[in-house]
Amino acid sequence: MIIRTLATAVADTRIISATIEWEDQPYPEQVLEFEINDGEITETRQQDEPCADAFLAACFPLAALHRESRVRIEEKPCPMLVEGLRTAHAWWASWGGMHPRPPTIETPARGRSRNLIAPRRAVSCLSGGVDGLHTLMHNRRLYREGDPAYIRDVLFIHGFDIGKRPRDPENERFRTALRRLEPVAAEAGVRLIPCRTNLRHLTSKPDFWTYRQNGAALAAVGHAAILGPAFFFIGASHHVANHPVPMGSHPAIDGLFSSQRVTVVHDGGRFSRLEKVRDLATWPTALAALRVCPTRLEDGANCGRCEKCLRTRLELLAVGIDETSAFGPSLTPTELWNEAVPEPAGPGHRAIMYEDLLPPLRARGLGALCRILEEKIAAYRKQIGKSAR
């Protein structure tokens, strides 16, 4: 793989781009872009500087997936990121499904260094999901406004869940979802920065995004969007003791996508999802903005019937929230759960996320629902027991 013709264009937004050329696979040449709509950027020298780190973090996992023998990039990336990617590949190979030999990373002998002397700030991702909202909420508890790790900017990314399909940009859905986050940003005192990328349009394979790529992809957007030194927070999706399967965003991996300029922080891994929802139950503005649904609804809201929506409604019910504007009533018919909670033959690792819910739901007298969930969990345990033998 060759990453060439890195460029930056600055007008109303800042767009950095590079051409991705495959060498060992017959895939078409593609242009990868990151567009950052940050109206307060005024430092022209930084704006015009392409970010090799963003493109290397974005493309290295795909090069490894498709068995490219090398990744050659025309601009010089940070050596810390280069070494981190090599270590990340060692983790991926140890998990299986990845060739043990990583692509060789070839970089220019010399290159410009990015700005490392400006004050360090903190940035995070915010999509409306539980993890990102909790990261922002917990950050406010930990740090004072003058601290470098106090989050001041949040990135809302088009092209990951919304707009991931080339033929359907879902622009109206993106704008609507962005508007739903504005009250959260105003209340938390952060700038909400829309970003766009076509990274998911590059050639991949089913499930690679979820199980290997998305942590690196989030880091890539961070490297592209952030000018100057920063902490970049990625909200953990699982408790560290309950990572049922290797995931694309993982406590052992995400920090490896750091550079000397941008420190990637896998945040909140000591909290279960139920604990996060219990915390968010005290923040009404966040509850109103919750968006977890993968269904492509133009209003940017939640369908209320898919597994992720139903699980979130159940979590809200478990922490004592009977109704929200984001989902309506938290209690749903048992039949919906029997259909929506997947068997282990599908994405069955999700079933394990229901274990924490059983005691509070049982305490609320929802025994029939608990029995359905227990059957799913037992089937999952049986499945992973077979896999281990």
mmCIF file of C-alpha atoms in Angstrom:
data_model
loop_
_atom_site.group_PDB
_atom_site.id
_atom_site.type_symbol
_atom_site.label_atom_id
_atom_site.label_comp_id
_atom_site.label_asym_id
_atom_site.label_seq_id
_atom_site.Cartn_x
_atom_site.Cartn_y
_atom_site.Cartn_z
ATOM 1 C CA MET A 1 0.000 0.000 0.000
ATOM 2 C CA ILE A 2 1.224 3.483 -0.856
ATOM 3 C CA ILE A 3 -0.169 6.600 0.859
ATOM 4 C CA ARG A 4 0.744 9.519 -1.373
ATOM 5 C CA THR A 5 -0.233 13.031 -2.417
ATOM 6 C CA LEU A 6 -1.024 14.190 1.095
ATOM 7 C CA ALA A 7 -2.645 17.618 0.947
ATOM 8 C CA THR A 8 -4.614 20.138 2.979
ATOM 9 C CA ALA A 9 -7.277 22.502 1.648
ATOM 10 C CA VAL A 10 -8.602 25.268 3.901
ATOM 11 C CA ALA A 11 -11.749 27.266 3.172
ATOM 12 C CA ASP A 12 -14.907 27.174 5.290
ATOM 13 C CA THR A 13 -13.667 23.795 6.529
ATOM 14 C CA ARG A 14 -10.281 22.086 6.650
ATOM 15 C CA ILE A 15 -9.928 19.005 4.430
ATOM 16 C CA ILE A 16 -6.883 16.789 4.509
ATOM 17 C CA SER A 17 -6.622 14.110 1.845
ATOM 18 C CA ALA A 18 -4.335 11.407 0.520
ATOM 19 C CA THR A 19 -4.407 8.915 -2.322
ATOM 20 C CA ILE A 20 -4.417 5.258 -1.250
ATOM 21 C CA GLU A 21 -2.816 2.895 -3.765
ATOM 22 C CA TRP A 22 -2.939 -0.869 -3.286
ATOM 23 C CA GLU A 23 0.099 -2.844 -4.394
ATOM 24 C CA ASP A 24 -0.611 -6.524 -3.614
ATOM 25 C CA GLN A 25 -4.379 -6.479 -4.113
ATOM 26 C CA PRO A 26 -6.386 -5.587 -7.232
ATOM 27 C CA TYR A 27 -8.373 -2.881 -5.468
ATOM 28 C CA PRO A 28 -8.995 0.511 -7.085
ATOM 29 C CA GLU A 29 -7.079 3.581 -6.071
ATOM 30 C CA GLN A 30 -9.037 5.637 -3.561
ATOM 31 C CA VAL A 31 -8.817 9.127 -2.087
ATOM 32 C CA LEU A 32 -9.160 9.185 1.695
ATOM 33 C CA GLU A 33 -10.410 12.433 3.222
ATOM 34 C CA PHE A 34 -10.921 13.962 6.645
ATOM 35 C CA GLU A 35 -12.979 17.153 6.778
ATOM 36 C CA ILE A 36 -12.957 19.233 9.969
ATOM 37 C CA ASN A 37 -15.513 22.000 10.481
ATOM 38 C CA ASP A 38 -13.728 23.953 13.191
ATOM 39 C CA GLY A 39 -14.577 27.615 12.803
ATOM 40 C CA GLU A 40 -12.152 28.824 15.471
ATOM 41 C CA ILE A 41 -8.926 27.563 13.864
ATOM 42 C CA THR A 42 -6.788 30.543 12.906
ATOM 43 C CA GLU A 43 -3.199 29.235 12.803
ATOM 44 C CA THR A 44 -2.481 29.119 9.068
ATOM 45 C CA ARG A 45 0.796 27.195 9.323
ATOM 46 C CA GLN A 46 -0.883 24.353 11.186
ATOM 47 C CA GLN A 47 -3.900 24.335 8.857
ATOM 48 C CA ASP A 48 -1.725 23.838 5.800
ATOM 49 C CA GLU A 49 0.272 20.962 7.267
ATOM 50 C CA PRO A 50 -0.858 17.462 6.205
ATOM 51 C CA CYS A 51 -1.100 14.933 9.006
ATOM 52 C CA ALA A 52 0.679 11.709 8.149
ATOM 53 C CA ASP A 53 -0.313 10.243 11.516
ATOM 54 C CA ALA A 54 -4.013 10.327 10.597
ATOM 55 C CA PHE A 55 -3.528 8.460 7.331
ATOM 56 C CA LEU A 56 -1.149 5.880 8.746
ATOM 57 C CA ALA A 57 -3.449 5.084 11.690
ATOM 58 C CA ALA A 58 -6.403 4.839 9.314
ATOM 59 C CA CYS A 59 -4.769 2.652 6.678
ATOM 60 C CA PHE A 60 -2.378 0.340 8.520
ATOM 61 C CA PRO A 61 -5.137 -1.975 9.852
ATOM 62 C CA LEU A 62 -6.578 -2.381 6.342
ATOM 63 C CA ALA A 63 -3.140 -3.044 4.875
ATOM 64 C CA ALA A 64 -2.626 -5.767 7.488
ATOM 65 C CA LEU A 65 -6.069 -7.236 6.823
ATOM 66 C CA HIS A 66 -5.446 -7.505 3.081
ATOM 67 C CA ARG A 67 -1.887 -8.823 3.449
ATOM 68 C CA GLU A 68 -0.155 -5.865 1.849
ATOM 69 C CA SER A 69 3.594 -6.398 2.183
ATOM 70 C CA ARG A 70 4.270 -2.776 3.097
ATOM 71 C CA VAL A 71 2.749 0.596 3.857
ATOM 72 C CA ARG A 72 4.794 3.383 2.298
ATOM 73 C CA ILE A 73 3.768 6.906 3.234
ATOM 74 C CA GLU A 74 5.188 10.004 1.561
ATOM 75 C CA GLU A 75 5.091 12.252 4.647
ATOM 76 C CA LYS A 76 6.868 11.379 7.889
ATOM 77 C CA PRO A 77 4.635 10.111 10.715
ATOM 78 C CA CYS A 78 5.557 10.152 14.379
ATOM 79 C CA PRO A 79 7.875 7.236 15.270
ATOM 80 C CA MET A 80 5.861 6.628 18.441
ATOM 81 C CA LEU A 81 2.782 5.899 16.320
ATOM 82 C CA VAL A 82 4.784 3.684 13.957
ATOM 83 C CA GLU A 83 6.029 1.563 16.849
ATOM 84 C CA GLY A 84 2.568 1.535 18.424
ATOM 85 C CA LEU A 85 0.998 0.185 15.238
ATOM 86 C CA ARG A 86 3.545 -2.625 15.143
ATOM 87 C CA THR A 87 2.645 -3.543 18.717
ATOM 88 C CA ALA A 88 -1.079 -3.295 17.961
ATOM 89 C CA HIS A 89 -0.557 -5.762 15.121
ATOM 90 C CA ALA A 90 1.115 -8.177 17.540
ATOM 91 C CA TRP A 91 -2.015 -8.019 19.679
ATOM 92 C CA TRP A 92 -4.274 -8.578 16.657
ATOM 93 C CA ALA A 93 -2.200 -11.554 15.517
ATOM 94 C CA SER A 94 -2.332 -13.060 19.018
ATOM 95 C CA TRP A 95 -6.130 -12.852 18.897
ATOM 96 C CA GLY A 96 -6.251 -14.795 15.625
ATOM 97 C CA GLY A 97 -7.487 -13.991 12.144
ATOM 98 C CA MET A 98 -4.484 -11.809 11.297
ATOM 99 C CA HIS A 99 -1.267 -12.895 9.612
ATOM 100 C CA PRO A 100 1.602 -12.876 12.146
ATOM 101 C CA ARG A 101 3.848 -10.813 9.889
ATOM 102 C CA PRO A 102 2.833 -7.137 9.781
ATOM 103 C CA PRO A 103 3.243 -4.916 6.736
ATOM 104 C CA THR A 104 6.549 -3.065 6.740
ATOM 105 C CA ILE A 105 6.077 0.648 7.416
ATOM 106 C CA GLU A 106 8.255 2.767 5.122
ATOM 107 C CA THR A 107 8.582 6.479 5.880
ATOM 108 C CA PRO A 108 10.762 9.336 4.619
ATOM 109 C CA ALA A 109 14.056 9.783 6.414
ATOM 110 C CA ARG A 110 13.178 13.343 7.322
ATOM 111 C CA GLY A 111 10.051 15.342 7.853
ATOM 112 C CA ARG A 112 8.534 18.264 9.675
ATOM 113 C CA SER A 113 7.634 17.863 13.322
ATOM 114 C CA ARG A 114 4.183 18.912 14.467
ATOM 115 C CA ASN A 115 3.625 21.637 17.037
ATOM 116 C CA LEU A 116 4.617 20.239 20.451
ATOM 117 C CA ILE A 117 5.096 23.462 22.404
ATOM 118 C CA ALA A 118 1.524 24.796 22.562
ATOM 119 C CA PRO A 119 -0.486 24.164 25.752
ATOM 120 C CA ARG A 120 -1.952 20.656 25.869
ATOM 121 C CA ARG A 121 -5.734 20.413 25.717
ATOM 122 C CA ALA A 122 -8.303 17.629 25.802
ATOM 123 C CA VAL A 123 -10.687 16.407 23.093
ATOM 124 C CA SER A 124 -13.137 13.498 22.982
ATOM 125 C CA CYS A 125 -15.612 11.837 20.647
ATOM 126 C CA LEU A 126 -19.343 12.378 21.121
ATOM 127 C CA SER A 127 -21.984 10.562 19.077
ATOM 128 C CA GLY A 128 -24.843 10.549 21.573
ATOM 129 C CA GLY A 129 -24.041 7.048 22.822
ATOM 130 C CA VAL A 130 -23.656 5.988 26.436
ATOM 131 C CA ASP A 131 -19.856 5.713 26.357
ATOM 132 C CA GLY A 132 -19.105 9.165 24.940
ATOM 133 C CA LEU A 133 -21.643 10.932 27.134
ATOM 134 C CA HIS A 134 -20.279 9.222 30.224
ATOM 135 C CA THR A 135 -16.700 10.128 29.308
ATOM 136 C CA LEU A 136 -17.716 13.792 29.159
ATOM 137 C CA MET A 137 -19.699 13.591 32.409
ATOM 138 C CA HIS A 138 -16.927 11.813 34.313
ATOM 139 C CA ASN A 139 -14.326 14.227 32.939
ATOM 140 C CA ARG A 140 -16.198 17.087 34.541
ATOM 141 C CA ARG A 141 -16.032 15.284 37.895
ATOM 142 C CA LEU A 142 -12.300 14.585 37.676
ATOM 143 C CA TYR A 143 -10.773 17.798 36.335
ATOM 144 C CA ARG A 144 -10.967 21.498 36.932
ATOM 145 C CA GLU A 145 -11.457 23.933 34.070
ATOM 146 C CA GLY A 146 -7.794 24.934 34.013
ATOM 147 C CA ASP A 147 -6.478 21.357 33.820
ATOM 148 C CA PRO A 148 -4.963 20.146 30.507
ATOM 149 C CA ALA A 149 -7.201 17.034 30.624
ATOM 150 C CA TYR A 150 -10.408 19.080 30.978
ATOM 151 C CA ILE A 151 -12.325 18.352 27.750
ATOM 152 C CA ARG A 152 -12.983 21.502 25.747
ATOM 153 C CA ASP A 153 -13.826 20.088 22.310
ATOM 154 C CA VAL A 154 -15.883 17.082 21.212
ATOM 155 C CA LEU A 155 -15.854 15.543 17.727
ATOM 156 C CA PHE A 156 -19.065 14.319 16.078
ATOM 157 C CA ILE A 157 -18.042 12.105 13.165
ATOM 158 C CA HIS A 158 -19.927 11.585 9.917
ATOM 159 C CA GLY A 159 -18.888 8.404 8.142
ATOM 160 C CA PHE A 160 -18.726 5.906 11.000
ATOM 161 C CA ASP A 161 -22.310 4.938 11.912
ATOM 162 C CA ILE A 162 -24.035 7.725 9.949
ATOM 163 C CA GLY A 163 -22.905 7.971 6.317
ATOM 164 C CA LYS A 164 -20.809 4.839 6.261
ATOM 165 C CA ARG A 165 -22.314 3.698 2.929
ATOM 166 C CA PRO A 166 -20.954 5.429 -0.205
ATOM 167 C CA ARG A 167 -24.331 5.565 -1.941
ATOM 168 C CA ASP A 168 -26.232 7.034 1.016
ATOM 169 C CA PRO A 169 -24.487 9.949 2.767
ATOM 170 C CA GLU A 170 -27.424 10.413 5.196
ATOM 171 C CA ASN A 171 -26.721 14.133 5.415
ATOM 172 C CA GLU A 172 -30.074 15.050 6.917
ATOM 173 C CA ARG A 173 -29.757 12.321 9.548
ATOM 174 C CA PHE A 174 -26.325 13.677 10.429
ATOM 175 C CA ARG A 175 -27.574 17.256 10.759
ATOM 176 C CA THR A 176 -30.487 16.152 12.926
ATOM 177 C CA ALA A 177 -28.273 14.053 15.185
ATOM 178 C CA LEU A 178 -25.864 16.988 15.473
ATOM 179 C CA ARG A 179 -28.688 19.295 16.583
ATOM 180 C CA ARG A 180 -29.701 16.792 19.264
ATOM 181 C CA LEU A 181 -26.210 17.077 20.778
ATOM 182 C CA GLU A 182 -26.114 20.874 20.875
ATOM 183 C CA PRO A 183 -27.872 21.175 24.274
ATOM 184 C CA VAL A 184 -25.362 18.700 25.763
ATOM 185 C CA ALA A 185 -22.428 20.673 24.367
ATOM 186 C CA ALA A 186 -23.863 23.970 25.628
ATOM 187 C CA GLU A 187 -24.500 22.607 29.121
ATOM 188 C CA ALA A 188 -21.059 20.971 29.362
ATOM 189 C CA GLY A 189 -19.305 24.029 27.952
ATOM 190 C CA VAL A 190 -17.589 22.266 25.033
ATOM 191 C CA ARG A 191 -17.277 23.084 21.345
ATOM 192 C CA LEU A 192 -19.096 20.566 19.160
ATOM 193 C CA ILE A 193 -16.944 20.035 16.050
ATOM 194 C CA PRO A 194 -18.473 18.170 13.084
ATOM 195 C CA CYS A 195 -16.023 15.945 11.199
ATOM 196 C CA ARG A 196 -16.438 13.890 8.035
ATOM 197 C CA THR A 197 -14.431 11.006 6.641
ATOM 198 C CA ASN A 198 -14.868 8.364 3.957
ATOM 199 C CA LEU A 199 -12.594 5.913 5.772
ATOM 200 C CA ARG A 200 -15.287 3.236 5.925
ATOM 201 C CA HIS A 201 -15.602 3.388 2.136
ATOM 202 C CA LEU A 202 -12.151 1.836 1.774
ATOM 203 C CA THR A 203 -12.113 -1.876 0.982
ATOM 204 C CA SER A 204 -12.648 -3.956 4.110
ATOM 205 C CA LYS A 205 -14.323 -7.195 5.249
ATOM 206 C CA PRO A 206 -17.411 -7.981 7.359
ATOM 207 C CA ASP A 207 -16.949 -7.387 11.100
ATOM 208 C CA PHE A 208 -13.373 -6.096 10.723
ATOM 209 C CA TRP A 209 -14.543 -2.639 11.757
ATOM 210 C CA THR A 210 -16.041 -3.901 15.032
ATOM 211 C CA TYR A 211 -13.404 -6.429 16.031
ATOM 212 C CA ARG A 212 -10.156 -4.783 14.879
ATOM 213 C CA GLN A 213 -10.432 -1.376 13.206
ATOM 214 C CA ASN A 214 -12.643 1.148 14.945
ATOM 215 C CA GLY A 215 -10.201 2.160 17.699
ATOM 216 C CA ALA A 216 -7.556 3.032 15.115
ATOM 217 C CA ALA A 217 -10.193 4.819 13.034
ATOM 218 C CA LEU A 218 -11.261 7.005 15.957
ATOM 219 C CA ALA A 219 -7.619 7.811 16.655
ATOM 220 C CA ALA A 220 -7.106 8.696 12.988
ATOM 221 C CA VAL A 221 -9.886 11.288 13.139
ATOM 222 C CA GLY A 222 -8.351 12.646 16.323
ATOM 223 C CA HIS A 223 -4.944 13.018 14.665
ATOM 224 C CA ALA A 224 -6.600 14.758 11.716
ATOM 225 C CA ALA A 225 -8.829 17.099 13.702
ATOM 226 C CA ILE A 226 -6.546 18.163 16.530
ATOM 227 C CA LEU A 227 -3.952 20.888 16.035
ATOM 228 C CA GLY A 228 -1.288 21.057 18.700
ATOM 229 C CA PRO A 229 -0.677 18.771 21.703
ATOM 230 C CA ALA A 230 -3.736 17.091 23.196
ATOM 231 C CA PHE A 231 -5.249 14.231 25.123
ATOM 232 C CA PHE A 232 -7.783 12.413 22.953
ATOM 233 C CA PHE A 233 -10.351 10.446 24.955
ATOM 234 C CA ILE A 234 -12.078 7.369 23.506
ATOM 235 C CA GLY A 235 -14.924 6.069 25.655
ATOM 236 C CA ALA A 236 -14.572 2.394 26.620
ATOM 237 C CA SER A 237 -17.341 0.098 25.398
ATOM 238 C CA HIS A 238 -16.762 -2.657 28.007
ATOM 239 C CA HIS A 239 -15.510 -3.054 31.547
ATOM 240 C CA VAL A 240 -11.875 -4.182 31.480
ATOM 241 C CA ALA A 241 -12.792 -7.382 33.363
ATOM 242 C CA ASN A 242 -15.570 -8.173 30.937
ATOM 243 C CA HIS A 243 -14.055 -7.901 27.469
ATOM 244 C CA PRO A 244 -15.793 -11.029 26.145
ATOM 245 C CA VAL A 245 -13.973 -10.996 22.825
ATOM 246 C CA PRO A 246 -11.190 -8.851 21.367
ATOM 247 C CA MET A 247 -12.682 -5.626 20.044
ATOM 248 C CA GLY A 248 -11.499 -2.894 17.705
ATOM 249 C CA SER A 249 -11.457 -0.405 20.567
ATOM 250 C CA HIS A 250 -9.705 -2.145 23.441
ATOM 251 C CA PRO A 251 -7.897 -1.029 26.631
ATOM 252 C CA ALA A 252 -4.699 -2.782 25.548
ATOM 253 C CA ILE A 253 -4.749 -1.287 22.048
ATOM 254 C CA ASP A 254 -6.164 2.240 21.886
ATOM 255 C CA GLY A 255 -3.219 3.928 23.610
ATOM 256 C CA LEU A 256 -0.888 2.415 21.011
ATOM 257 C CA PHE A 257 -2.394 4.801 18.442
ATOM 258 C CA SER A 258 -0.822 7.769 20.274
ATOM 259 C CA SER A 259 1.841 10.055 18.881
ATOM 260 C CA GLN A 260 4.161 12.432 20.703
ATOM 261 C CA ARG A 261 1.586 15.126 19.962
ATOM 262 C CA VAL A 262 -1.738 13.330 20.565
ATOM 263 C CA THR A 263 -2.097 11.009 23.553
ATOM 264 C CA VAL A 264 -4.969 8.564 22.987
ATOM 265 C CA VAL A 265 -6.744 7.615 26.227
ATOM 266 C CA HIS A 266 -9.073 4.601 26.469
ATOM 267 C CA ASP A 267 -11.397 6.099 29.064
ATOM 268 C CA GLY A 268 -13.890 4.591 31.489
ATOM 269 C CA GLY A 269 -12.843 0.948 31.369
ATOM 270 C CA ARG A 270 -13.483 0.499 35.096
ATOM 271 C CA PHE A 271 -17.210 1.173 34.642
ATOM 272 C CA SER A 272 -19.796 -1.344 33.478
ATOM 273 C CA ARG A 273 -22.367 -0.098 31.011
ATOM 274 C CA LEU A 274 -25.025 -0.248 33.728
ATOM 275 C CA GLU A 275 -22.899 1.955 35.979
ATOM 276 C CA LYS A 276 -22.546 4.464 33.151
ATOM 277 C CA VAL A 277 -26.295 4.529 32.550
ATOM 278 C CA ARG A 278 -26.880 4.968 36.294
ATOM 279 C CA ASP A 279 -24.586 8.006 36.240
ATOM 280 C CA LEU A 280 -26.248 9.454 33.144
ATOM 281 C CA ALA A 281 -29.646 9.076 34.801
ATOM 282 C CA THR A 282 -28.692 12.127 36.877
ATOM 283 C CA TRP A 283 -28.107 14.248 33.735
ATOM 284 C CA PRO A 284 -31.495 14.907 32.057
ATOM 285 C CA THR A 285 -29.969 16.717 29.070
ATOM 286 C CA ALA A 286 -27.808 13.682 28.263
ATOM 287 C CA LEU A 287 -30.773 11.311 28.597
ATOM 288 C CA ALA A 288 -32.727 13.413 26.112
ATOM 289 C CA ALA A 289 -29.807 13.282 23.635
ATOM 290 C CA LEU A 290 -29.136 9.531 23.863
ATOM 291 C CA ARG A 291 -28.700 8.019 20.389
ATOM 292 C CA VAL A 292 -27.647 4.392 20.265
ATOM 293 C CA CYS A 293 -29.656 3.103 17.307
ATOM 294 C CA PRO A 294 -27.908 1.823 14.155
ATOM 295 C CA THR A 295 -31.162 2.002 12.166
ATOM 296 C CA ARG A 296 -31.122 4.589 9.405
ATOM 297 C CA LEU A 297 -33.887 6.946 10.553
ATOM 298 C CA GLU A 298 -33.971 10.389 8.941
ATOM 299 C CA ASP A 299 -34.915 12.080 12.206
ATOM 300 C CA GLY A 300 -31.671 10.864 13.778
ATOM 301 C CA ALA A 301 -33.575 9.264 16.630
ATOM 302 C CA ASN A 302 -33.805 5.707 18.004
ATOM 303 C CA CYS A 303 -36.067 3.058 16.502
ATOM 304 C CA GLY A 304 -36.762 1.565 19.936
ATOM 305 C CA ARG A 305 -36.990 -2.016 18.660
ATOM 306 C CA CYS A 306 -33.481 -3.154 17.668
ATOM 307 C CA GLU A 307 -31.248 -5.018 20.118
ATOM 308 C CA LYS A 308 -29.228 -1.957 21.047
ATOM 309 C CA CYS A 309 -32.298 0.220 21.610
ATOM 310 C CA LEU A 310 -34.042 -2.461 23.654
ATOM 311 C CA ARG A 311 -30.931 -3.100 25.733
ATOM 312 C CA THR A 312 -30.570 0.612 26.479
ATOM 313 C CA ARG A 313 -34.246 0.859 27.439
ATOM 314 C CA LEU A 314 -33.755 -2.093 29.755
ATOM 315 C CA GLU A 315 -30.706 -0.452 31.313
ATOM 316 C CA LEU A 316 -32.712 2.707 31.902
ATOM 317 C CA LEU A 317 -35.450 0.635 33.510
ATOM 318 C CA ALA A 318 -32.887 -1.116 35.715
ATOM 319 C CA VAL A 319 -31.617 2.219 37.101
ATOM 320 C CA GLY A 320 -35.133 3.500 37.788
ATOM 321 C CA ILE A 321 -35.880 5.554 34.664
ATOM 322 C CA ASP A 322 -39.347 4.551 33.467
ATOM 323 C CA GLU A 323 -39.571 6.874 30.449
ATOM 324 C CA THR A 324 -37.363 9.172 28.368
ATOM 325 C CA SER A 325 -37.923 11.437 25.408
ATOM 326 C CA ALA A 326 -35.213 9.512 23.528
ATOM 327 C CA PHE A 327 -36.950 6.111 23.803
ATOM 328 C CA GLY A 328 -40.406 6.527 25.308
ATOM 329 C CA PRO A 329 -41.362 3.913 27.931
ATOM 330 C CA SER A 330 -38.409 1.895 29.190
ATOM 331 C CA LEU A 331 -40.490 -1.246 29.767
ATOM 332 C CA THR A 332 -41.152 -3.170 26.538
ATOM 333 C CA PRO A 333 -43.107 -6.359 25.689
ATOM 334 C CA THR A 334 -41.254 -9.590 26.481
ATOM 335 C CA GLU A 335 -41.834 -10.834 22.932
ATOM 336 C CA LEU A 336 -39.655 -8.077 21.516
ATOM 337 C CA TRP A 337 -36.752 -9.193 23.677
ATOM 338 C CA ASN A 338 -37.068 -12.805 22.650
ATOM 339 C CA GLU A 339 -36.728 -11.714 19.025
ATOM 340 C CA ALA A 340 -34.099 -9.001 19.385
ATOM 341 C CA VAL A 341 -31.518 -10.377 21.814
ATOM 342 C CA PRO A 342 -29.197 -12.361 19.528
ATOM 343 C CA GLU A 343 -28.268 -16.006 19.914
ATOM 344 C CA PRO A 344 -24.580 -16.903 20.256
ATOM 345 C CA ALA A 345 -24.529 -17.964 16.602
ATOM 346 C CA GLY A 346 -24.913 -14.285 15.751
ATOM 347 C CA PRO A 347 -23.176 -11.440 17.594
ATOM 348 C CA GLY A 348 -23.670 -13.439 20.762
ATOM 349 C CA HIS A 349 -21.001 -11.693 22.844
ATOM 350 C CA ARG A 350 -23.610 -9.010 23.530
ATOM 351 C CA ALA A 351 -25.609 -11.422 25.651
ATOM 352 C CA ILE A 352 -22.991 -11.166 28.383
ATOM 353 C CA MET A 353 -23.808 -7.474 28.756
ATOM 354 C CA TYR A 354 -27.164 -8.448 30.265
ATOM 355 C CA GLU A 355 -25.765 -10.166 33.365
ATOM 356 C CA ASP A 356 -25.491 -6.921 35.353
ATOM 357 C CA LEU A 357 -29.150 -6.180 34.660
ATOM 358 C CA LEU A 358 -30.608 -9.311 36.234
ATOM 359 C CA PRO A 359 -30.547 -8.283 39.947
ATOM 360 C CA PRO A 360 -32.150 -4.822 39.531
ATOM 361 C CA LEU A 361 -34.721 -6.132 37.036
ATOM 362 C CA ARG A 362 -35.621 -9.025 39.291
ATOM 363 C CA ALA A 363 -35.991 -6.571 42.157
ATOM 364 C CA ARG A 364 -38.564 -4.725 40.041
ATOM 365 C CA GLY A 365 -40.577 -7.908 39.585
ATOM 366 C CA LEU A 366 -39.608 -8.575 35.959
ATOM 367 C CA GLY A 367 -38.945 -12.289 36.408
ATOM 368 C CA ALA A 368 -40.255 -13.377 32.976
ATOM 369 C CA LEU A 369 -37.911 -11.000 31.201
ATOM 370 C CA CYS A 370 -35.003 -12.123 33.392
ATOM 371 C CA ARG A 371 -35.637 -15.751 32.431
ATOM 372 C CA ILE A 372 -35.338 -14.900 28.731
ATOM 373 C CA LEU A 373 -32.073 -13.092 29.339
ATOM 374 C CA GLU A 374 -30.737 -15.935 31.469
ATOM 375 C CA GLU A 375 -31.396 -18.384 28.633
ATOM 376 C CA LYS A 376 -29.410 -16.190 26.252
ATOM 377 C CA ILE A 377 -26.533 -15.842 28.704
ATOM 378 C CA ALA A 378 -26.448 -19.587 29.376
ATOM 379 C CA ALA A 379 -26.362 -20.308 25.645
ATOM 380 C CA TYR A 380 -23.482 -17.887 25.262
ATOM 381 C CA ARG A 381 -21.551 -19.517 28.096
ATOM 382 C CA LYS A 382 -22.048 -22.894 26.471
ATOM 383 C CA GLN A 383 -20.861 -21.504 23.135
ATOM 384 C CA ILE A 384 -17.612 -20.042 24.470
ATOM 385 C CA GLY A 385 -16.999 -23.228 26.461
ATOM 386 C CA LYS A 386 -17.065 -25.208 23.233
ATOM 387 C CA SER A 387 -14.769 -22.689 21.561
ATOM 388 C CA ALA A 388 -12.202 -22.999 24.350
ATOM 389 C CA ARG A 389 -11.950 -26.787 24.033
#
